[in-house]
Coordinates of C-alpha atoms in Angstrom, one line a residue:
M1 CA 20.6 9.7 29.5
S2 CA 17.3 11.7 29.3
S3 CA 14.3 10.3 27.4
R4 CA 14.7 13.0 24.7
R5 CA 18.4 12.2 24.2
K6 CA 17.6 8.5 24.2
R7 CA 15.0 8.9 21.5
A8 CA 17.4 10.9 19.3
A9 CA 19.9 8.0 19.6
D10 CA 17.4 5.5 18.1
P11 CA 17.5 5.1 14.3
E12 CA 13.9 6.2 13.8
G13 CA 14.1 9.0 16.4
R14 CA 17.3 10.3 14.8
L15 CA 15.7 10.2 11.3
L16 CA 12.6 12.0 12.5
A17 CA 14.7 14.6 14.3
L18 CA 16.8 15.3 11.2
I19 CA 13.7 15.6 9.0
A20 CA 12.1 18.0 11.5
G21 CA 15.1 20.2 11.2
L22 CA 14.2 20.8 7.5
T23 CA 11.0 22.7 8.6
E24 CA 13.1 25.6 9.8
P25 CA 14.1 27.7 6.7
A26 CA 17.1 29.4 8.4
N27 CA 18.6 26.1 9.3
R28 CA 17.6 24.2 6.1
R29 CA 21.0 23.8 4.4
P30 CA 22.9 22.5 7.5
A31 CA 19.9 20.3 8.3
A32 CA 19.9 18.9 4.7
R33 CA 23.6 18.1 5.0
A34 CA 23.1 16.4 8.3
L35 CA 20.3 14.3 6.9
A36 CA 22.5 13.5 3.8
A37 CA 25.3 12.4 6.1
Y38 CA 22.9 10.1 8.0
A39 CA 22.2 8.4 4.6
G40 CA 25.9 8.2 3.8
A41 CA 25.9 11.1 1.3
E42 CA 27.8 14.5 1.3
D43 CA 24.8 16.6 0.4
L44 CA 21.1 16.4 -0.3
L45 CA 18.6 18.3 -2.5
M46 CA 14.8 18.4 -2.5
F47 CA 12.7 19.1 -5.6
V48 CA 9.0 19.8 -5.6
P49 CA 6.6 20.0 -8.6
D50 CA 5.5 23.5 -9.7
R51 CA 1.8 22.9 -10.6
E52 CA 1.6 25.9 -12.9
L53 CA 4.8 25.3 -14.9
G54 CA 4.5 21.5 -14.8
I55 CA 8.2 21.0 -13.9
L56 CA 10.3 20.1 -10.8
L57 CA 12.0 23.0 -9.0
P58 CA 14.4 23.1 -6.1
A59 CA 12.6 23.4 -2.8
P60 CA 12.9 26.7 -0.9
G61 CA 16.2 27.1 0.9
F62 CA 18.1 24.8 -1.6
P63 CA 20.3 26.0 -4.4
Q64 CA 18.1 27.4 -7.1
T65 CA 20.6 27.3 -9.9
L66 CA 22.4 24.1 -10.9
P67 CA 25.1 23.6 -13.6
N68 CA 24.0 21.8 -16.8
S69 CA 20.3 22.3 -16.0
K70 CA 19.2 20.1 -19.0
R71 CA 21.1 17.2 -17.6
W72 CA 19.5 17.7 -14.2
Q73 CA 16.0 18.0 -15.7
A74 CA 16.5 14.8 -17.6
F75 CA 17.7 13.0 -14.5
L76 CA 14.7 14.3 -12.5
L77 CA 12.3 13.2 -15.3
D78 CA 13.7 9.7 -15.1
C79 CA 13.3 9.7 -11.3
T80 CA 9.6 10.6 -11.5
R81 CA 9.0 8.0 -14.2
D82 CA 10.9 5.1 -12.6
S83 CA 10.8 6.1 -8.9
F84 CA 14.5 5.4 -8.6
Q85 CA 17.6 6.7 -10.6
Q86 CA 21.4 6.8 -10.2
A87 CA 23.8 8.9 -12.3
Q88 CA 26.9 11.2 -12.2
L89 CA 25.8 14.8 -12.1
P90 CA 27.5 18.2 -11.9
F91 CA 27.2 20.2 -8.7
P92 CA 28.6 23.6 -7.6
E93 CA 30.9 22.0 -5.0
A94 CA 32.2 19.3 -7.4
V95 CA 32.7 18.7 -11.1
L96 CA 30.8 15.4 -11.0
S97 CA 29.1 13.7 -8.1
N98 CA 27.4 10.3 -7.8
A99 CA 23.7 11.0 -7.4
T100 CA 20.8 8.8 -6.2
G101 CA 17.3 10.1 -6.8
L102 CA 14.1 8.7 -5.3
A103 CA 10.6 10.0 -6.2
A104 CA 7.4 10.0 -4.2
E105 CA 3.8 9.5 -5.4
D106 CA 3.2 13.2 -5.2
G107 CA 5.9 13.9 -7.8
S108 CA 8.5 15.3 -5.3
V109 CA 12.1 14.0 -5.6
M110 CA 15.0 13.7 -3.1
V111 CA 18.6 13.5 -4.6
L112 CA 21.6 12.3 -2.5
L113 CA 25.0 13.6 -3.7
G114 CA 28.5 12.2 -3.1
G115 CA 29.5 9.6 -0.6
D116 CA 28.5 6.0 -0.3
H117 CA 24.6 6.0 -0.2
N118 CA 22.7 3.8 2.2
L119 CA 19.7 2.8 0.0
G120 CA 17.7 1.5 3.0
I121 CA 17.9 4.8 4.8
A122 CA 17.2 6.6 1.6
I123 CA 14.0 4.7 1.0
D124 CA 12.9 5.4 4.6
I125 CA 13.5 9.1 3.9
S126 CA 11.6 8.9 0.6
L127 CA 8.5 7.5 2.4
L128 CA 8.2 10.8 4.2
L129 CA 8.8 13.0 1.1
P130 CA 5.1 13.9 0.7
L131 CA 5.0 15.4 4.2
I132 CA 8.2 17.3 3.6
A133 CA 7.0 18.5 0.2
A134 CA 3.8 19.7 1.8
A135 CA 5.8 21.9 4.2
F136 CA 7.8 23.3 1.3
E137 CA 4.6 23.9 -0.7
G138 CA 3.3 25.8 2.2
E139 CA 6.3 28.1 2.2
R140 CA 6.1 28.6 -1.5
T141 CA 2.4 29.5 -1.3
A142 CA 3.1 32.0 1.5
A143 CA 5.9 33.6 -0.6
V144 CA 3.8 33.9 -3.7
A145 CA 0.8 35.3 -1.7
E146 CA 2.7 37.3 0.9
G147 CA 0.1 40.0 0.8
N148 CA -2.6 37.6 1.8
T149 CA -2.4 37.2 5.6
A150 CA -4.8 34.3 5.8
V151 CA -2.7 32.2 3.3
A152 CA 0.5 33.1 5.1
K153 CA -0.9 32.0 8.4
Q154 CA -2.2 28.7 6.9
A155 CA 1.3 28.0 5.6
V156 CA 2.9 28.6 8.9
T157 CA 0.3 26.4 10.6
Q158 CA 1.1 23.6 8.1
A159 CA 4.7 23.8 9.0
K160 CA 4.0 23.8 12.7
L161 CA 1.6 20.8 12.3
L162 CA 4.3 18.9 10.6
A163 CA 6.7 19.6 13.5
V164 CA 4.0 18.6 16.0
S165 CA 3.3 15.4 14.0
L166 CA 6.9 14.4 14.0
E167 CA 7.2 15.1 17.7
K168 CA 4.2 12.9 18.4
A169 CA 5.8 10.1 16.3
R170 CA 8.9 10.3 18.4
E171 CA 6.7 10.0 21.6
E172 CA 5.0 6.9 20.1
L173 CA 8.3 5.3 19.3
R174 CA 9.4 5.8 23.0
H175 CA 6.3 4.0 24.3
T176 CA 5.8 1.2 21.7
L177 CA 8.1 -1.6 22.9
A178 CA 11.1 -2.3 25.0
D179 CA 14.4 -0.9 23.8
T180 CA 15.5 -4.2 22.2
Q181 CA 12.4 -4.2 20.0
R182 CA 12.0 -0.4 19.5
A183 CA 13.3 -0.1 15.9
N184 CA 11.2 -2.9 14.5
A185 CA 8.1 -1.8 16.4
A186 CA 8.4 1.7 15.1
K187 CA 8.7 0.5 11.5
D188 CA 5.6 -1.7 12.0
R189 CA 3.6 1.2 13.3
F190 CA 4.7 3.5 10.6
L191 CA 3.7 1.0 7.9
A192 CA 0.3 0.6 9.5
V193 CA -0.3 4.4 9.6
L194 CA 1.0 4.7 6.0
S195 CA -1.4 1.9 5.0
H196 CA -4.3 3.7 6.7
E197 CA -3.6 7.0 5.0
L198 CA -3.3 5.3 1.6
R199 CA -6.3 3.0 2.0
T200 CA -8.8 5.5 3.3
P201 CA -9.2 7.5 0.0
L202 CA -9.6 4.3 -1.9
N203 CA -12.5 3.1 0.2
P204 CA -15.4 5.2 -1.2
V205 CA -14.1 4.5 -4.7
L206 CA -14.2 0.7 -4.3
M207 CA -17.4 0.8 -2.3
A208 CA -19.2 2.9 -5.0
A209 CA -17.7 0.8 -7.9
S210 CA -18.7 -2.6 -6.3
A211 CA -22.2 -1.3 -5.6
M212 CA -22.7 0.0 -9.2
E213 CA -21.1 -3.2 -10.7
T214 CA -24.1 -5.3 -9.5
D215 CA -26.8 -2.7 -10.2
P216 CA -29.1 -4.1 -12.9
N217 CA -30.3 -0.6 -13.8
I218 CA -26.8 0.3 -15.2
P219 CA -26.1 -0.8 -18.8
L220 CA -23.8 -3.8 -19.1
E221 CA -21.1 -1.9 -21.1
I222 CA -20.9 0.7 -18.3
R223 CA -20.8 -2.0 -15.6
A224 CA -17.8 -3.5 -17.5
D225 CA -16.0 -0.2 -17.1
I226 CA -17.0 0.0 -13.5
S227 CA -15.6 -3.5 -13.0
M228 CA -12.3 -2.4 -14.5
I229 CA -12.2 0.5 -11.9
R230 CA -12.9 -1.9 -9.1
R231 CA -10.1 -4.3 -10.2
N232 CA -7.6 -1.5 -10.4
V233 CA -8.5 -0.1 -6.9
E234 CA -8.1 -3.7 -5.6
L235 CA -4.8 -3.8 -7.4
E236 CA -3.6 -0.6 -5.6
A237 CA -4.7 -2.0 -2.3
R238 CA -2.7 -5.2 -3.0
L239 CA 0.4 -3.1 -3.6
I240 CA -0.1 -1.4 -0.2
D241 CA -0.4 -4.9 1.3
D242 CA 3.1 -5.8 0.0
L243 CA 4.6 -3.2 2.4
L244 CA 2.7 -4.7 5.4
D245 CA 3.5 -8.3 4.3
L246 CA 7.2 -7.6 4.8
T247 CA 6.6 -6.9 8.5
R248 CA 4.2 -9.9 8.8
I249 CA 6.8 -12.2 7.3
S250 CA 9.6 -10.9 9.5
N251 CA 7.5 -11.4 12.6
G252 CA 6.1 -14.8 11.5
K253 CA 2.5 -13.4 11.6
I254 CA 1.2 -14.3 8.2
Q255 CA -2.3 -15.8 8.7
L256 CA -3.9 -18.1 6.1
H257 CA -7.6 -18.7 5.8
R258 CA -7.5 -22.0 3.8
T259 CA -10.2 -23.7 1.7
D260 CA -10.3 -25.9 -1.4
I261 CA -9.8 -23.6 -4.4
D262 CA -9.8 -23.9 -8.2
A263 CA -6.3 -22.9 -9.3
H264 CA -7.4 -22.3 -12.9
E265 CA -10.1 -19.9 -11.8
L266 CA -7.6 -17.9 -9.8
L267 CA -5.1 -17.8 -12.6
E268 CA -7.7 -16.5 -15.0
Q269 CA -8.8 -13.8 -12.5
A270 CA -5.1 -12.8 -11.9
T271 CA -4.6 -12.6 -15.7
I272 CA -7.6 -10.3 -16.1
V273 CA -6.3 -8.0 -13.4
V274 CA -2.9 -7.8 -15.1
R275 CA -4.4 -7.2 -18.5
G276 CA -6.6 -4.5 -17.1
D277 CA -3.5 -2.4 -16.0
P278 CA -3.7 0.6 -18.3
S279 CA -0.3 2.0 -17.2
E280 CA 1.8 0.6 -20.1
S281 CA 1.7 -1.5 -23.3
Q282 CA 1.9 -5.2 -22.6
P283 CA 3.1 -8.3 -24.2
E284 CA 0.7 -11.0 -25.2
I285 CA -0.4 -13.3 -22.2
L286 CA -1.2 -16.8 -23.2
L287 CA -3.1 -19.2 -20.9
K288 CA -2.5 -23.0 -21.5
L289 CA -4.4 -24.5 -18.6
E290 CA -4.0 -28.2 -19.3
A291 CA -4.0 -29.7 -15.8
T292 CA -6.8 -32.1 -15.0
N293 CA -6.4 -32.1 -11.2
L294 CA -6.5 -28.4 -10.6
C295 CA -7.8 -27.9 -7.0
I296 CA -5.5 -27.1 -4.1
N297 CA -6.0 -26.2 -0.5
G298 CA -5.0 -22.7 0.4
D299 CA -5.9 -19.1 1.1
P300 CA -7.6 -17.8 -2.1
A301 CA -6.5 -14.2 -1.6
R302 CA -2.9 -15.2 -0.9
I303 CA -2.7 -17.7 -3.8
Q304 CA -4.1 -15.2 -6.2
Q305 CA -1.6 -12.7 -4.8
V306 CA 1.2 -15.1 -5.8
F307 CA -0.3 -15.7 -9.3
W308 CA -0.7 -12.0 -9.9
N309 CA 2.9 -11.3 -8.7
L310 CA 4.4 -13.9 -11.1
I311 CA 2.3 -12.9 -14.1
R312 CA 2.9 -9.2 -13.5
N313 CA 6.6 -9.8 -13.1
G314 CA 6.7 -11.5 -16.5
V315 CA 4.8 -8.7 -18.1
K316 CA 7.0 -6.0 -16.5
F317 CA 10.3 -7.4 -17.8
T318 CA 9.0 -8.4 -21.3
P319 CA 8.8 -6.0 -24.2
S320 CA 5.4 -5.4 -25.8
D321 CA 6.3 -7.6 -28.9
G322 CA 7.2 -10.6 -26.6
K323 CA 4.9 -12.9 -24.8
V324 CA 4.2 -14.4 -21.3
T325 CA 2.9 -18.0 -21.2
V326 CA 1.1 -19.4 -18.2
R327 CA 0.6 -23.2 -18.3
T328 CA -0.5 -25.9 -15.9
E329 CA 0.2 -29.6 -15.8
N330 CA 0.0 -32.5 -13.3
A331 CA 2.6 -35.0 -12.1
E332 CA 2.1 -38.5 -13.4
D333 CA 0.1 -39.6 -10.4
G334 CA -1.9 -36.4 -10.3
S335 CA -0.8 -35.6 -6.8
R336 CA 1.0 -32.4 -7.7
L337 CA -0.1 -29.3 -9.7
R338 CA 2.7 -27.5 -11.6
I339 CA 2.2 -23.9 -12.7
V340 CA 4.7 -22.5 -15.1
V341 CA 5.0 -18.8 -15.9
E342 CA 7.4 -18.3 -18.8
D343 CA 8.4 -15.0 -20.5
T344 CA 10.6 -13.9 -23.4
G345 CA 11.9 -10.9 -21.6
I346 CA 15.2 -9.6 -20.3
G347 CA 16.2 -12.8 -18.5
I348 CA 18.3 -13.2 -15.4
E349 CA 22.1 -13.3 -15.0
A350 CA 23.4 -16.6 -13.5
D351 CA 24.9 -14.6 -10.5
A352 CA 21.5 -13.0 -9.8
L353 CA 19.4 -16.2 -9.8
P354 CA 20.3 -17.3 -6.2
K355 CA 19.2 -13.8 -5.0
I356 CA 16.1 -13.3 -7.1
F357 CA 13.8 -14.1 -4.2
N358 CA 15.5 -11.8 -1.7
A359 CA 13.5 -8.6 -0.7
F360 CA 14.5 -5.5 -2.6
E361 CA 16.4 -7.6 -5.2
Q362 CA 15.9 -7.2 -8.9
G363 CA 19.2 -8.5 -10.2
D364 CA 21.4 -5.5 -10.8
T365 CA 21.2 -1.7 -10.5
D366 CA 20.5 -1.3 -14.2
V367 CA 17.3 -3.3 -13.8
N368 CA 16.3 -1.1 -10.8
R369 CA 17.0 2.0 -12.8
V370 CA 15.1 1.0 -15.9
Y371 CA 12.1 -0.9 -14.5
G372 CA 11.7 0.7 -11.0
G373 CA 10.0 -1.0 -8.1
L374 CA 11.3 -2.2 -4.8
G375 CA 11.6 -5.9 -5.6
L376 CA 9.2 -7.2 -3.0
G377 CA 6.8 -9.3 -5.1
L378 CA 9.0 -12.4 -5.6
A379 CA 10.2 -12.4 -2.0
I380 CA 6.7 -12.3 -0.6
S381 CA 5.4 -14.9 -3.2
K382 CA 8.1 -17.5 -2.2
V383 CA 7.2 -17.2 1.5
L384 CA 3.5 -17.5 0.8
V385 CA 4.0 -20.6 -1.4
E386 CA 6.2 -22.3 1.2
L387 CA 3.6 -21.6 3.9
H388 CA 1.2 -23.5 1.7
G389 CA 3.6 -26.4 1.6
G390 CA 4.5 -25.7 -2.1
S391 CA 7.7 -24.7 -3.9
L392 CA 8.7 -21.8 -6.1
G393 CA 11.8 -21.7 -8.2
A394 CA 13.3 -19.6 -11.1
E395 CA 15.2 -20.6 -14.2
S396 CA 16.9 -18.5 -16.9
E397 CA 19.5 -19.2 -19.6
G398 CA 20.9 -15.7 -19.2
V399 CA 20.4 -12.1 -20.2
G400 CA 18.0 -11.6 -23.1
K401 CA 16.8 -15.2 -23.0
G402 CA 13.7 -14.9 -20.8
A403 CA 12.8 -16.3 -17.4
T404 CA 10.7 -19.2 -16.2
F405 CA 9.1 -19.5 -12.7
V406 CA 7.8 -22.9 -11.6
L407 CA 5.2 -23.3 -8.9
E408 CA 4.2 -26.7 -7.4
F409 CA 1.3 -27.5 -4.9
D410 CA -0.2 -30.7 -3.6
T411 CA -3.6 -31.3 -5.2
V412 CA -6.9 -32.1 -3.5
S413 CA -10.3 -33.4 -4.7
C414 CA -12.4 -30.7 -6.3
N415 CA -15.7 -30.0 -4.5
E416 CA -18.7 -28.7 -6.3
A417 CA -18.1 -25.0 -7.1
V418 CA -19.9 -22.6 -4.9
D419 CA -21.4 -19.4 -6.3
R420 CA -19.8 -16.7 -4.3
K421 CA -21.3 -13.8 -6.2
P422 CA -22.9 -11.6 -3.7
S423 CA -26.6 -11.0 -3.9
G424 CA -27.7 -7.6 -5.0
S425 CA -31.2 -7.9 -3.5
I426 CA -32.6 -5.7 -0.8
P427 CA -32.9 -7.4 2.6
A428 CA -36.4 -8.1 3.9
A429 CA -37.9 -5.6 6.3
G430 CA -37.3 -7.8 9.2
S431 CA -33.6 -7.8 8.6
A432 CA -33.2 -4.0 8.6
R433 CA -30.9 -2.7 11.3
R434 CA -30.5 0.3 13.4
I435 CA -27.0 1.3 12.6
L436 CA -24.6 3.7 14.2
L437 CA -22.0 4.7 11.6
V438 CA -18.9 6.3 13.0
E439 CA -16.6 7.7 10.3
D440 CA -14.7 11.0 10.0
H441 CA -13.8 10.6 6.3
A442 CA -16.7 12.6 4.8
P443 CA -16.8 10.9 1.3
T444 CA -16.7 7.4 2.8
A445 CA -19.3 8.3 5.5
T446 CA -21.8 9.9 3.0
L447 CA -21.6 7.1 0.5
M448 CA -21.8 4.3 3.0
A449 CA -24.8 5.8 4.7
R450 CA -26.6 6.2 1.4
L451 CA -25.9 2.5 0.4
L452 CA -27.0 1.2 3.8
Q453 CA -30.2 3.3 3.7
K454 CA -30.9 2.0 0.2
R455 CA -30.9 -1.5 1.6
G456 CA -33.5 -0.6 4.2
H457 CA -31.3 0.1 7.2
R458 CA -31.8 3.1 9.5
V459 CA -28.5 4.9 9.8
H460 CA -27.3 7.5 12.3
L461 CA -24.0 9.1 11.3
A462 CA -21.3 10.4 13.8
E463 CA -18.0 11.9 12.7
T464 CA -16.4 11.9 16.2
K465 CA -16.2 9.8 19.3
A466 CA -18.1 12.4 21.3
R467 CA -21.0 12.5 18.8
A468 CA -21.2 8.7 18.7
L469 CA -21.4 8.4 22.5
A470 CA -24.1 11.1 22.5
L471 CA -26.2 9.3 20.0
A472 CA -25.8 6.0 21.9
Q473 CA -27.3 7.8 25.0
E474 CA -30.4 8.9 22.9
E475 CA -31.3 5.5 21.5
D476 CA -30.3 1.8 21.2
F477 CA -28.6 0.4 18.1
D478 CA -28.4 -3.1 16.7
L479 CA -25.1 -2.5 15.0
V480 CA -22.1 -0.1 15.2
I481 CA -19.8 0.3 12.2
S482 CA -16.8 2.3 13.3
D483 CA -13.5 3.6 11.9
L484 CA -10.7 3.2 14.4
G485 CA -8.9 6.5 13.9
L486 CA -11.1 9.4 15.0
P487 CA -10.3 13.1 15.6
D488 CA -11.1 13.0 19.3
G489 CA -10.2 9.4 20.2
N490 CA -10.6 6.0 18.5
G491 CA -13.1 3.4 17.6
Y492 CA -11.9 1.0 20.4
E493 CA -13.1 3.5 23.0
V494 CA -16.5 3.9 21.2
M495 CA -17.0 0.1 21.1
E496 CA -15.9 -0.4 24.7
A497 CA -18.4 2.4 25.9
L498 CA -21.3 0.9 23.9
R499 CA -20.6 -2.6 25.0
A500 CA -20.7 -1.5 28.6
K501 CA -24.4 -0.5 28.3
S502 CA -25.8 -2.9 25.6
S503 CA -25.1 -6.0 23.6
V504 CA -24.6 -4.0 20.4
I505 CA -22.6 -5.9 17.7
G506 CA -19.6 -4.0 16.2
I507 CA -17.8 -4.0 12.8
A508 CA -14.4 -2.3 12.7
L509 CA -13.9 -0.6 9.3
T510 CA -10.4 0.7 9.1
G511 CA -7.2 1.2 7.1
Y512 CA -5.2 -0.4 9.9
G513 CA -4.7 -4.0 9.0
M514 CA -1.8 -5.3 11.2
E515 CA -2.5 -8.4 13.3
S516 CA -2.1 -6.3 16.5
D517 CA -4.9 -3.9 15.2
I518 CA -7.2 -6.9 14.6
E519 CA -6.5 -8.4 18.0
R520 CA -7.1 -5.1 19.7
S521 CA -10.4 -4.6 17.9
V522 CA -11.6 -8.0 19.0
A523 CA -10.6 -7.3 22.6
A524 CA -12.6 -4.0 22.4
G525 CA -15.7 -6.0 21.5
F526 CA -15.8 -5.8 17.7
R527 CA -17.0 -9.0 16.1
F528 CA -15.7 -8.3 12.6
H529 CA -12.6 -6.3 11.4
L530 CA -12.8 -5.2 7.7
T531 CA -9.7 -3.6 6.3
K532 CA -10.2 -0.7 3.8
P533 CA -10.8 -0.5 1.0
V534 CA -13.9 -2.7 1.4
D535 CA -16.3 -3.3 -1.4
A536 CA -20.0 -2.7 -0.7
Q537 CA -20.9 -6.4 -1.3
K538 CA -18.5 -7.6 1.4
L539 CA -19.9 -5.1 3.9
F540 CA -23.5 -6.2 3.0
S541 CA -22.6 -9.9 3.4
T542 CA -20.9 -9.2 6.7
I543 CA -24.1 -7.5 8.0
E544 CA -26.2 -10.3 6.8
Q545 CA -24.1 -12.8 8.9
I546 CA -25.2 -11.0 12.1

C-alpha cells in the first residue's frame, strides 16, 4: 500500500481528506455526504454567520432554502447558545430527520442529518469548523466582490492555504509515531496546536493586565477591574488546559509540583473566579470554612483546578434563585480534611451517578442539550484528586433534589504563610539584562519588549529565526526569550545555534504545553519553559531567578 493510500486509511488521515474535499466548490455536496457518512449520518449541512445580517446562512454549495425556515433558525440559535443541540427537523429529502448540531467559537454550525450519529467523530469535525468556515467566508467574499480582482485572489489563496495546511497535517501524522500509536499521537499533536493557537492571542492581554494590576499609578478601582480581566483570561486558559489534560491523563503524564498549601485560601480564590464569570446570572455561593486543620500537600494549581471545577459545576446546574454551599470540616482526629460542595440544582438520576465521573458524561442527552459543555471537568477532577491520594464522590437523592460532591485529603502541619505576591519594583541597574526576544506575534512582542525595557533591560526584537541568528552574530546576549513556533523555523533551532557559540540562558515562551514540548525545549538548551498565556509578574520573577 502506498504511503498516500495508507494515510487515507488512518482515522485522522481519512477525516482530513474528507474535510479537504469540501474546499472544492464543484465537489462540495458529494464531499459533504461522504463526510456525513463517516460520522454515521446521511447528510451534512454547514452554516456560517453573515456579519451584516447577524444571522446564520447555509454555506456556499449547500441547499440555500430549507423547509420550515423558522424551525431551522430556532434550532441554529439553540446550537450557537449551547454549543450542542439535537432535534427532529424537516429536510427536502425527508419529512423529518434526526439532526445533531454542533457550534464552533466563531459562530459557525455543522448539522448532521439522518442515520446513527457518532458524536466522537462529530466533535472531531466541529473542532475544525473555524478553518472550514474561513474557506467558505473566502468564497462568499469573492462572490460579493467579484469585480475586485485583489479580493478574489485573496479568497482563492485562503482556500489553497487551507488545502496545503491539511496536506501538511497528513504528512505530520505519517511521521509522528509507529502505526500502532498513530491515532493517539495525531490527536495529541492536534490538541497541542489547537492550544497554541488559542493561547497566543490571550498572552498580551494577560501580560498587560498583570502588569497594570500591580501599577501603583493606576487608581485602585480601575485595578480591581483589571484584576477581573486577568482572572477571566486565566479562566479561559484553564478551559484550554482541560483539552490537554485528557491526553495527559490517558498517557499517564500528569505532573504534580507539590507543596504544603492552605486549602481555605484556594477555595476562596476559586470562588472569586467563579463569581467573576459575567456570562450568566448565578445562584448564591456560601462559604462555610469550619475546618481547623486546613493544610494539605499538593500541587496548588491542580488543587485549585479541582475546586474551581466543582464550584462551577454546582453553579452551572443550579438556578439563580438557588444556592451552592461550600463547607469544610475535619475528621475526629484531624488527619483528614473534608470539603463538601452542595447545590440545590437539577440533581442526578440514580442511573447516572456511577457514570458522572466519566469523560463526556453529563447524565443524559437533555442535560447536554440544555446546559452544553463536553463533560470533562468532573472526570479530570477525580483523576487529579486520586493522584494526590484523596477521594472524590458524588451523591444525589434524584432529579430536582440537588447534588453533593465530597472531597477528602490527608492533612499536614501548616507552615507559616509565604507572601507570594510578586514585587512590582524595578530591578537594580546591575541586574539589567541584554535580552534577545524572538516572537512573531506582533502584539505580544511589542508589549513584552516595552515591559522589559521599563524594568531596565536592553531588548533586541526578532520576529524570525533568521533575524534572531543575525542579531546573535552582531552582539552577545545574557538571555534569549523565544517562542517555539516561528515563520521560518522554530525556537529550538534558535536556542541550539546560540548555545553552540555562548552560554546564553534561554526561556521558552510558547502556547505548546505538552510534556513532549517541555522535554524538547530542555534538550535544546532552554532553562525555563513558560506556557502562554503568561502574566508579566511570572516572567519577571523567572528572569530574576537567573
